[in-house]
CSV table of C-alpha atoms and ligand atoms in Angstrom, one decimal:
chain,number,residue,atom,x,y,z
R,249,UNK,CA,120.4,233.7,134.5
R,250,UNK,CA,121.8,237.3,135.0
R,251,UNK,CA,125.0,238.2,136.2
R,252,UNK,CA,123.9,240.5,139.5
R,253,UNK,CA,126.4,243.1,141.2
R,254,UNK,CA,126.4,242.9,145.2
R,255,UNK,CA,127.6,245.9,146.5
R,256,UNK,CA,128.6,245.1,149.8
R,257,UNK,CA,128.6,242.0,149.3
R,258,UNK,CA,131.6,241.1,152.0
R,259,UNK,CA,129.2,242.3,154.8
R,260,UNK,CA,127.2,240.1,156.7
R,261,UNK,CA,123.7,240.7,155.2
R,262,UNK,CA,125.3,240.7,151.2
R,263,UNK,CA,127.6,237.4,152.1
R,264,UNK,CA,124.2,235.6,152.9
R,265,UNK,CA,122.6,237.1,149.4
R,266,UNK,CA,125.4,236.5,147.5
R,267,UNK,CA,125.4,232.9,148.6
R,268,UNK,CA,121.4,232.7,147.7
R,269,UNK,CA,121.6,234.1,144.9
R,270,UNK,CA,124.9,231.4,143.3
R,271,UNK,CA,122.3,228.4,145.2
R,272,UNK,CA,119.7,229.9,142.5
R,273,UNK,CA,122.1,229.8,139.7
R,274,UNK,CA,123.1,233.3,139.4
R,275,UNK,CA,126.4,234.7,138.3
R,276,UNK,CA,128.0,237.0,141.4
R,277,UNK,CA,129.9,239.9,141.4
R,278,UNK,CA,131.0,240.8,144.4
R,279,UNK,CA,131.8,244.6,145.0
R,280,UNK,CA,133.3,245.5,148.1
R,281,UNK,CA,135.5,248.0,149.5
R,282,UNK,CA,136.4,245.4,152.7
R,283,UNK,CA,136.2,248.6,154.9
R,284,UNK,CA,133.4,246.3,157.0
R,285,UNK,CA,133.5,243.1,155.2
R,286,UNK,CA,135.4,239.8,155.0
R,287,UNK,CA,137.7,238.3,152.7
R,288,UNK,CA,136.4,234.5,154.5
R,289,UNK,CA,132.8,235.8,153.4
R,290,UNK,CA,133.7,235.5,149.7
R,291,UNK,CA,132.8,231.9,149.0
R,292,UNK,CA,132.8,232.0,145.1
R,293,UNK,CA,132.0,234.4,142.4
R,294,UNK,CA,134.2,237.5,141.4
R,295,UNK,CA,135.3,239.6,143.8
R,296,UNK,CA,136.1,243.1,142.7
R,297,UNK,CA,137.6,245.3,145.6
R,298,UNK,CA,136.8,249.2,145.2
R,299,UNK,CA,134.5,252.0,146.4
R,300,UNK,CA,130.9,252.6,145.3
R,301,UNK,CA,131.9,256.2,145.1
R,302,UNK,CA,134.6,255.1,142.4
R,303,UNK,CA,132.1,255.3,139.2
R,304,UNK,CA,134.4,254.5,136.3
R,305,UNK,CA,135.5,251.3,138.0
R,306,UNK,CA,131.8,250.4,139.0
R,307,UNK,CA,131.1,251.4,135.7
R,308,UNK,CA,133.9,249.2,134.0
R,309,UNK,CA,132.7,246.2,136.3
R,310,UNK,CA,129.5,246.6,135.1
R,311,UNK,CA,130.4,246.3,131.4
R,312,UNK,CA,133.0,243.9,132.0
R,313,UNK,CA,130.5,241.4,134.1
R,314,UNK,CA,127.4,242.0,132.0
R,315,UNK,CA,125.5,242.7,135.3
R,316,UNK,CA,121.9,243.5,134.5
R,317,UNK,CA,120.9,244.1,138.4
R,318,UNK,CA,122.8,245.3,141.4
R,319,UNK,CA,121.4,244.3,144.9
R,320,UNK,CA,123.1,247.2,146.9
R,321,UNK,CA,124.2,246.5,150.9
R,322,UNK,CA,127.1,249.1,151.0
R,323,UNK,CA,126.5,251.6,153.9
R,324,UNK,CA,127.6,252.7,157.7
R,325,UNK,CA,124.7,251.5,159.9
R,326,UNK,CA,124.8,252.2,163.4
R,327,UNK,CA,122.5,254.5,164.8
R,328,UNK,CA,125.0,256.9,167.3
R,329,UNK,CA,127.4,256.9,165.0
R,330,UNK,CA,125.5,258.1,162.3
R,331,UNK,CA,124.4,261.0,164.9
R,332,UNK,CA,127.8,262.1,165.6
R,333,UNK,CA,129.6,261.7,162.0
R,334,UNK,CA,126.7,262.8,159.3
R,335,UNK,CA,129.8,264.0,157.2
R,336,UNK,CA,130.8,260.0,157.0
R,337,UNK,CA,126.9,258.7,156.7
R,338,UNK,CA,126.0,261.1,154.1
R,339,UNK,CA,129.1,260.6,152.1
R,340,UNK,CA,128.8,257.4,152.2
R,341,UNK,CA,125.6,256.0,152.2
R,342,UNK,CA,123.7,258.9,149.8
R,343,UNK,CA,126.2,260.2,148.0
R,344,UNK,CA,127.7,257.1,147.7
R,345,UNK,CA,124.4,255.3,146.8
R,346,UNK,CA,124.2,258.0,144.1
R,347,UNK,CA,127.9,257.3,142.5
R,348,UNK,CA,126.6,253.4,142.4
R,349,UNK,CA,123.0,254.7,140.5
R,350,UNK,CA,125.0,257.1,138.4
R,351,UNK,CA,127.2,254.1,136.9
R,352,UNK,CA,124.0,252.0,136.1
R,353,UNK,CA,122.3,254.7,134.3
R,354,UNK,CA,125.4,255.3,132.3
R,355,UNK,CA,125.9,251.5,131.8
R,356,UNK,CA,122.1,251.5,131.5
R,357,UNK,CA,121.8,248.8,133.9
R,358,UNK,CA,118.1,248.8,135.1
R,359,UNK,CA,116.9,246.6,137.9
R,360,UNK,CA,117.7,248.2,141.5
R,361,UNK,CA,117.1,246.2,145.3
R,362,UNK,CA,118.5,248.2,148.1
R,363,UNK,CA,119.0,247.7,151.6
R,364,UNK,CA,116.9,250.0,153.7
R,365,UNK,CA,115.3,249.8,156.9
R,366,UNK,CA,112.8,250.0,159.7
R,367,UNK,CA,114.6,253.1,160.4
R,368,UNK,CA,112.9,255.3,158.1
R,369,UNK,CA,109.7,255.1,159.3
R,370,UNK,CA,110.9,256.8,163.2
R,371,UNK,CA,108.6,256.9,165.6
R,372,UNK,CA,106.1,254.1,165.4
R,373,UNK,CA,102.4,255.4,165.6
R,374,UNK,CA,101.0,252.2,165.6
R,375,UNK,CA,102.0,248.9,165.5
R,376,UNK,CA,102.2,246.8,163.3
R,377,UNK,CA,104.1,249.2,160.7
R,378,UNK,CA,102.5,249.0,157.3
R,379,UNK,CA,104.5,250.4,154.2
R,380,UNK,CA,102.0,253.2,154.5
R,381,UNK,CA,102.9,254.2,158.0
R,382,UNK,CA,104.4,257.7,158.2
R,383,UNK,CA,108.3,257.9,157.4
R,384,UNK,CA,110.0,260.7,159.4
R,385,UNK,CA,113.6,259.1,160.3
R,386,UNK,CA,114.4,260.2,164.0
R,387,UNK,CA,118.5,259.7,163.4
R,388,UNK,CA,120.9,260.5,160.4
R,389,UNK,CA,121.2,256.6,159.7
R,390,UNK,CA,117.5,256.3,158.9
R,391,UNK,CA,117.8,259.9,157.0
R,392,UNK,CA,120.2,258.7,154.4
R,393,UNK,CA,118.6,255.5,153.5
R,394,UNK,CA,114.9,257.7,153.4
R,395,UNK,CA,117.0,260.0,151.3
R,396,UNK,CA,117.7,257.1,148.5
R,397,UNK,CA,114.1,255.9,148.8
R,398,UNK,CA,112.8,258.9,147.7
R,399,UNK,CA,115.2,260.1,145.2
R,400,UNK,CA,114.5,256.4,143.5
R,401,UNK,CA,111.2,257.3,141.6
R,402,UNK,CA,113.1,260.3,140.3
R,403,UNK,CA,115.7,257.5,138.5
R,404,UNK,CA,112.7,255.7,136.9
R,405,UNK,CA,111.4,258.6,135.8
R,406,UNK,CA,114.2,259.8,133.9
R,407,UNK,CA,115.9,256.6,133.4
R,408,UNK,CA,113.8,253.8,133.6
R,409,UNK,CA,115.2,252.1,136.4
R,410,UNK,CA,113.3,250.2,138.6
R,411,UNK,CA,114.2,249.7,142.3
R,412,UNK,CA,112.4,247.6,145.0
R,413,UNK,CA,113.6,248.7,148.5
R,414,UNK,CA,113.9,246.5,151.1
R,415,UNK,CA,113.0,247.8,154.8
R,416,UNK,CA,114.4,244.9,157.2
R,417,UNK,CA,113.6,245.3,160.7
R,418,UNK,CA,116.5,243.3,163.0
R,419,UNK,CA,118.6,241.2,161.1
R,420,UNK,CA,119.5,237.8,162.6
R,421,UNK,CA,121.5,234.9,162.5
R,422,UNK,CA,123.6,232.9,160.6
R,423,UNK,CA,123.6,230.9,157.3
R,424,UNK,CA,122.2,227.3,158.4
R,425,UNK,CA,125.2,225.5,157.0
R,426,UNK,CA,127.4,227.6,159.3
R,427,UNK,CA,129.9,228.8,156.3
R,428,UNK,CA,128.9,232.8,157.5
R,429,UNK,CA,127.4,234.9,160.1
R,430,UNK,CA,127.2,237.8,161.8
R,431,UNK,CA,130.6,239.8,162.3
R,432,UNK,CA,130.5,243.7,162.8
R,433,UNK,CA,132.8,245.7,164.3
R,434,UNK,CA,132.1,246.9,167.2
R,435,UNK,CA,129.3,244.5,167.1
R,436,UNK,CA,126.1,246.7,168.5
R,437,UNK,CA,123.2,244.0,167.8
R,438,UNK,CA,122.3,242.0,170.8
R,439,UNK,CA,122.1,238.5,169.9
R,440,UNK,CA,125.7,238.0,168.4
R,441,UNK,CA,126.5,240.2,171.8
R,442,UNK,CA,124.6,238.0,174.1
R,443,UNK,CA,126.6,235.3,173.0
R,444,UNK,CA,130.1,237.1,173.4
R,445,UNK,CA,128.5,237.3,176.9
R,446,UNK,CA,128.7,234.0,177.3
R,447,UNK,CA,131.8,233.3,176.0
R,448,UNK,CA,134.4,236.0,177.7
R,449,UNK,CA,133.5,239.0,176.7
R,450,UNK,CA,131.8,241.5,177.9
R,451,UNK,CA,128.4,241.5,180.3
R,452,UNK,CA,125.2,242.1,178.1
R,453,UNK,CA,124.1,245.6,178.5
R,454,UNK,CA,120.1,245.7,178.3
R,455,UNK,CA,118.4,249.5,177.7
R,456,UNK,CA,115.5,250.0,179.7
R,457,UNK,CA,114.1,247.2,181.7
R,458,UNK,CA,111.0,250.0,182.1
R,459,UNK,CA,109.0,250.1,179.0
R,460,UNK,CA,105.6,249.1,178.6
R,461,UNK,CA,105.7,246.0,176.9
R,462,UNK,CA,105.3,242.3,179.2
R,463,UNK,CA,108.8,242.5,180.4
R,464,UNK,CA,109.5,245.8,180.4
R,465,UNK,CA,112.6,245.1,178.0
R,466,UNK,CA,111.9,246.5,174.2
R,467,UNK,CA,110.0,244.6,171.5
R,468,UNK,CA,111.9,243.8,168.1
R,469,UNK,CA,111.0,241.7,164.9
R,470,UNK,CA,113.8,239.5,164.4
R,471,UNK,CA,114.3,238.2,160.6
R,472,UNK,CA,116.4,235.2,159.8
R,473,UNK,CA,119.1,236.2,157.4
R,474,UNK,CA,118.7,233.5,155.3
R,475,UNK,CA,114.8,234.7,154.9
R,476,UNK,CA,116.3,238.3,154.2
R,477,UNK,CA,118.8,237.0,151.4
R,478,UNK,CA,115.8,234.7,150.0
R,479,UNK,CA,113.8,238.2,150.0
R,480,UNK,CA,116.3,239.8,148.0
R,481,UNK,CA,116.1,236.7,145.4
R,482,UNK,CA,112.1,237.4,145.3
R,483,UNK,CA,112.8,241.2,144.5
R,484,UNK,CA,115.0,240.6,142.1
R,485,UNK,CA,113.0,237.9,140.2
R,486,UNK,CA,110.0,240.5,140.5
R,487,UNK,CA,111.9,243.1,138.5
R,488,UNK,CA,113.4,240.8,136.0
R,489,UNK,CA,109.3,239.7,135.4
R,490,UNK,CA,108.8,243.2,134.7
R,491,UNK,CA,107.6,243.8,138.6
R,492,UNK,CA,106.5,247.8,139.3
R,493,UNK,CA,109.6,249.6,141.9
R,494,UNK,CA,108.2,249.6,145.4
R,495,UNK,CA,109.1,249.9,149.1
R,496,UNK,CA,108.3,246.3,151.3
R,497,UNK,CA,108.8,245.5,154.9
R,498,UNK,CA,111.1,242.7,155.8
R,499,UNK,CA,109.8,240.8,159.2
R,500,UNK,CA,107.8,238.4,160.9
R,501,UNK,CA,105.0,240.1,162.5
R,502,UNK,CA,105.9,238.4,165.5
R,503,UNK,CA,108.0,241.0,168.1
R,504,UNK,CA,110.2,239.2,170.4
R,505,UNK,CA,111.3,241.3,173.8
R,506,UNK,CA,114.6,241.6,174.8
R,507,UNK,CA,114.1,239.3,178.0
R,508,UNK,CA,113.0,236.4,175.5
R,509,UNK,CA,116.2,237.0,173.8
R,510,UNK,CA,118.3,236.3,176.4
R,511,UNK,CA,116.1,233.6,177.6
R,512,UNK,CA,116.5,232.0,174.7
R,513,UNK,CA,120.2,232.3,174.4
R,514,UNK,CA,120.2,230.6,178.1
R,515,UNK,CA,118.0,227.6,177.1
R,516,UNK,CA,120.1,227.0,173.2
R,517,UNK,CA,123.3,227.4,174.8
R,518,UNK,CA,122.7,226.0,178.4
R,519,UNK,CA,124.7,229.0,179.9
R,520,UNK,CA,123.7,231.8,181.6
R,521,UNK,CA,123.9,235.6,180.2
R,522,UNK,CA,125.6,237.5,182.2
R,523,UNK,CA,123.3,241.1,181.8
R,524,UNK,CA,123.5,244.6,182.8
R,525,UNK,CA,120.5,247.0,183.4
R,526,UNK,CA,120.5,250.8,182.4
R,527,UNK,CA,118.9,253.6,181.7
R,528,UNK,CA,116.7,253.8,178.4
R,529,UNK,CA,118.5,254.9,174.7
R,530,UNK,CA,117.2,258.1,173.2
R,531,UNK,CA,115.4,257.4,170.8
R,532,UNK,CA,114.6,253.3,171.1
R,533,UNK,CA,111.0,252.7,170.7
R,534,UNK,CA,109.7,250.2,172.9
R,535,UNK,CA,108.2,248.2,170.2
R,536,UNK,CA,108.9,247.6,166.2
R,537,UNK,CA,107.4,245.2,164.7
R,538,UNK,CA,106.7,244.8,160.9
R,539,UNK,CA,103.0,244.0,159.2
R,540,UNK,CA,105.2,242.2,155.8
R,541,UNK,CA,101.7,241.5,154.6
R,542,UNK,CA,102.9,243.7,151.0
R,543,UNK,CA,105.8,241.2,150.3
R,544,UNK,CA,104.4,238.0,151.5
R,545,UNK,CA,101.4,238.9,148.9
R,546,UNK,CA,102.7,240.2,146.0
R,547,UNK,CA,106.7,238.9,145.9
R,548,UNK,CA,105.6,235.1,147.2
R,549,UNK,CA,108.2,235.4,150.7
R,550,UNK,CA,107.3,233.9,153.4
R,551,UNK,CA,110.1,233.8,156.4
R,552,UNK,CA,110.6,230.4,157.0
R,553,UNK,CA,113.7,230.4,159.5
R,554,UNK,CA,112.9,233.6,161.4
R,555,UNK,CA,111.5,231.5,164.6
R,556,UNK,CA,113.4,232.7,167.4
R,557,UNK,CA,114.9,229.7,168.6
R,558,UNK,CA,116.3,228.7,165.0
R,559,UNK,CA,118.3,232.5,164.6
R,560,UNK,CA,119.5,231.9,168.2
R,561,UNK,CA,120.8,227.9,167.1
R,562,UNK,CA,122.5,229.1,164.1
R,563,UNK,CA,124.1,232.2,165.3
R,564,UNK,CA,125.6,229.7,168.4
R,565,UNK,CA,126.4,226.9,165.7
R,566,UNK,CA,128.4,229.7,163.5
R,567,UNK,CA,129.9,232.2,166.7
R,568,UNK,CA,131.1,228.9,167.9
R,569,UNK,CA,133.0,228.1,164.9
R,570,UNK,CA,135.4,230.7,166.0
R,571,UNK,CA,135.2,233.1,162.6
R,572,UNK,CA,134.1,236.1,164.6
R,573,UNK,CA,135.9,238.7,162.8
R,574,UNK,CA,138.9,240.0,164.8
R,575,UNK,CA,140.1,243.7,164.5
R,576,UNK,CA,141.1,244.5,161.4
R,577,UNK,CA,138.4,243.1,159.5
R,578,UNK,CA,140.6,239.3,159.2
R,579,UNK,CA,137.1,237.1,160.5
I,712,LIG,N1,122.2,244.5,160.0
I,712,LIG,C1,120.9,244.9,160.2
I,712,LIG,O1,120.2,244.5,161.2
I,712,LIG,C2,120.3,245.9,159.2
I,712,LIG,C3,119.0,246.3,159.4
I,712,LIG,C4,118.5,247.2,158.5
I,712,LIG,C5,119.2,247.6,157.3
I,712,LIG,N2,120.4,247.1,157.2
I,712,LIG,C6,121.2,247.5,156.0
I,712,LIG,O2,121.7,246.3,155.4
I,712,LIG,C7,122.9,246.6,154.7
I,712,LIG,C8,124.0,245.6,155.1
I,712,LIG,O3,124.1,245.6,156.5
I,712,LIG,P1,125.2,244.6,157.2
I,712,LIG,O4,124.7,244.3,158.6
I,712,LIG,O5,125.4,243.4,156.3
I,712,LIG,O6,126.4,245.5,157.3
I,712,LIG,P2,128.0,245.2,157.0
I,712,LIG,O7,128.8,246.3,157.6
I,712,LIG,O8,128.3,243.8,157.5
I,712,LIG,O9,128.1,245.1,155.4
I,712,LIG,C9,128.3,246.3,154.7
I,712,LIG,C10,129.3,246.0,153.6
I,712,LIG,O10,129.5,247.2,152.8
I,712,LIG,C11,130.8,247.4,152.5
I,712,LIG,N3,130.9,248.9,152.3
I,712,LIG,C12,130.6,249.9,153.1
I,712,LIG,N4,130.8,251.1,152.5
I,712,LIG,C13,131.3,250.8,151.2
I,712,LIG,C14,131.7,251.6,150.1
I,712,LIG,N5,131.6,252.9,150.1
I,712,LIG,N6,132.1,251.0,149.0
I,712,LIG,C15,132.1,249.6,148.9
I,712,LIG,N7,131.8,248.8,150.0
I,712,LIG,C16,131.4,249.4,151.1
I,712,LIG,C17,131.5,247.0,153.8
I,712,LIG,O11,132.9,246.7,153.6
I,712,LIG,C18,130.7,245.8,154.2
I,712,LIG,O12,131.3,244.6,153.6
I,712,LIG,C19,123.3,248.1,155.1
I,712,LIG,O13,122.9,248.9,154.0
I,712,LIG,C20,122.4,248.4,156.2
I,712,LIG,O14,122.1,249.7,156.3
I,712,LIG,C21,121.0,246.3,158.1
């Protein structure tokens, strides 16, 4: 088995991988500069604390860890923000991104999986979104990670190096054994926020209750992390067996609406949400939903925890447990 850099793997998304990837047998590295991520994520492995922007000590962890893949999750990733700071997103998240690539090519580290999202494709033109839908990011966040996508067959080119890039569409819930979940800060994604709702914290605001979808509230595919982390597993597997670079959705196919979120929230918890209605977000779509028809076929994923109700239970099963992160990044 292969010794695999996570970069960002403190995060919520790379804690889950990280955990898939030592269930498969996997050596971990964990790289992680904690700026978003959790010491309590960091169930086992090496952890090595630092900047992807830092190349000689990516480099030296490299070499030192005999990593022959790096599954890379290291990025800002809310939408407004990246909007009114593209200094901080493009420094990060593309220039950064670009450190990280520089130190495998040096270290001649070959096999690439990297976090990107349903972001880069902007305004849907017809649902579901195929790989081959237009990509024309509407917001900076989107831009940077379209930015890496396309500078990737530039790197094999020159360098050999293979990359598969994930697109996720809305990452969900909680590992099932409730050892990790879902702790940003400020938390902006609705299901960890509907239940803060319900527990003390702020009313849910909903965005639009006018759109034209059943309810009027906004369609999203929602994709179990655990199905997301086994994706990354199936990626990386592809490129050790030689596997051509490519881009793949990550989701269902099934959109769930806002409404049926909160619904279902209600009817796992058995309490009500409190909600708030206002006006629509610039920029939110009414619908997104994923056709993951490329991945299913050709890396052998299927989602097989992504049905609503089983995000909802194991997001309430691990919010519950108290580990929410608090301010400072202590979960
Ligand atoms: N959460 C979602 O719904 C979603 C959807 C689509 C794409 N993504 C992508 O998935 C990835 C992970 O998202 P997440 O929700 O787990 O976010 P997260 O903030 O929980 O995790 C990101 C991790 O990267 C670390 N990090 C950030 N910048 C770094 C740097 N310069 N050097 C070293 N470490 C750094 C943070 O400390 C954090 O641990 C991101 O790339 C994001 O763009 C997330």
């Amino acid at each position: 088995m292969s010794s695999v850099l996570v970069a960002g793997g403190a995060g919520y998304i790379g804690s889950h991988a990280c955990q898939t990837l030592r269930d498969a047998g996997h050596d971990v590295v964990c790289y992680d500069d904690l700026s978003a991520g959790h010491r309590e994520a960091l169930l086992g492995g090496t952890f090595v604390e630092g900047d992807i922007r830092d190349v000689d000590l990516v480099r030296r962890t490299l070499r030192n860890h005999g990593v022959t893949a790096v599954m890379h999750f290291a990025a800002l990733l809310s939408v407004p923000e990246s909007v009114a700071d593209p200094v901080g997103y493009y420094r990060n998240n593309v220039t950064g991104t670009l450190a990280l690539l520089e130190a495998m090519v040096a270290e001649s580290v070959g096999e690439f999986v990297f976090s990107s999202t349903a972001a880069v494709y902007g305004t849907p033109e017809r649902m579901p979104m195929t790989e081959e839908h237009p990509t024309r990011p509407v917001n900076t966040y989107g831009e940077t990670k379209h930015a890496i996508e396309r500078a990737l067959p530039h790197y094999e080119r020159a360098y050999g190096l293979r990359a598969v890039s994930l697109r996720y569409f809305n990452a969900s819930g909680a590992d099932r054994a409730g050892r990790l979940g879902e702790a940003h800060d400020p938390e902006t994604h609705l299901i960890p926020r509907a239940l803060s709702a319900i527990t003390g914290g702020p009313p849910l605001g909903i965005f639009g209750d006018d759109y034209p979808t059943p309810d009027g509230t906004c369609v999203r595919d929602f994709i179990h992390v655990t199905d997301l982390a086994d994706a990354h597993v199936r990626a990386l597997n592809w490129l050790d067996d030689g596997g051509a670079s490519g881009s793949y959705n990550v989701g269902t196919g099934r959109g769930d609406s806002v409404q049926k979120v909160v619904e279902t929230v209600e009817g796992v918890t058995g309490r009500p949400v409190p909600t708030t209605v206002g006006p629509r977000r610039t920029g939110d779509p009414s619908a997104l939903v994923a056709a993951s028809d490329r991945i299913q076929r050709e890396l052998a994923w299927t989602p097989t925890h992504s049905g609503l109700r089983e995000i909802v239970e194991s997001a309430w099963h691990w919010h519950q447990s108290g580990w929410r992160g608090a301010a400072g990044g202590a979960a």
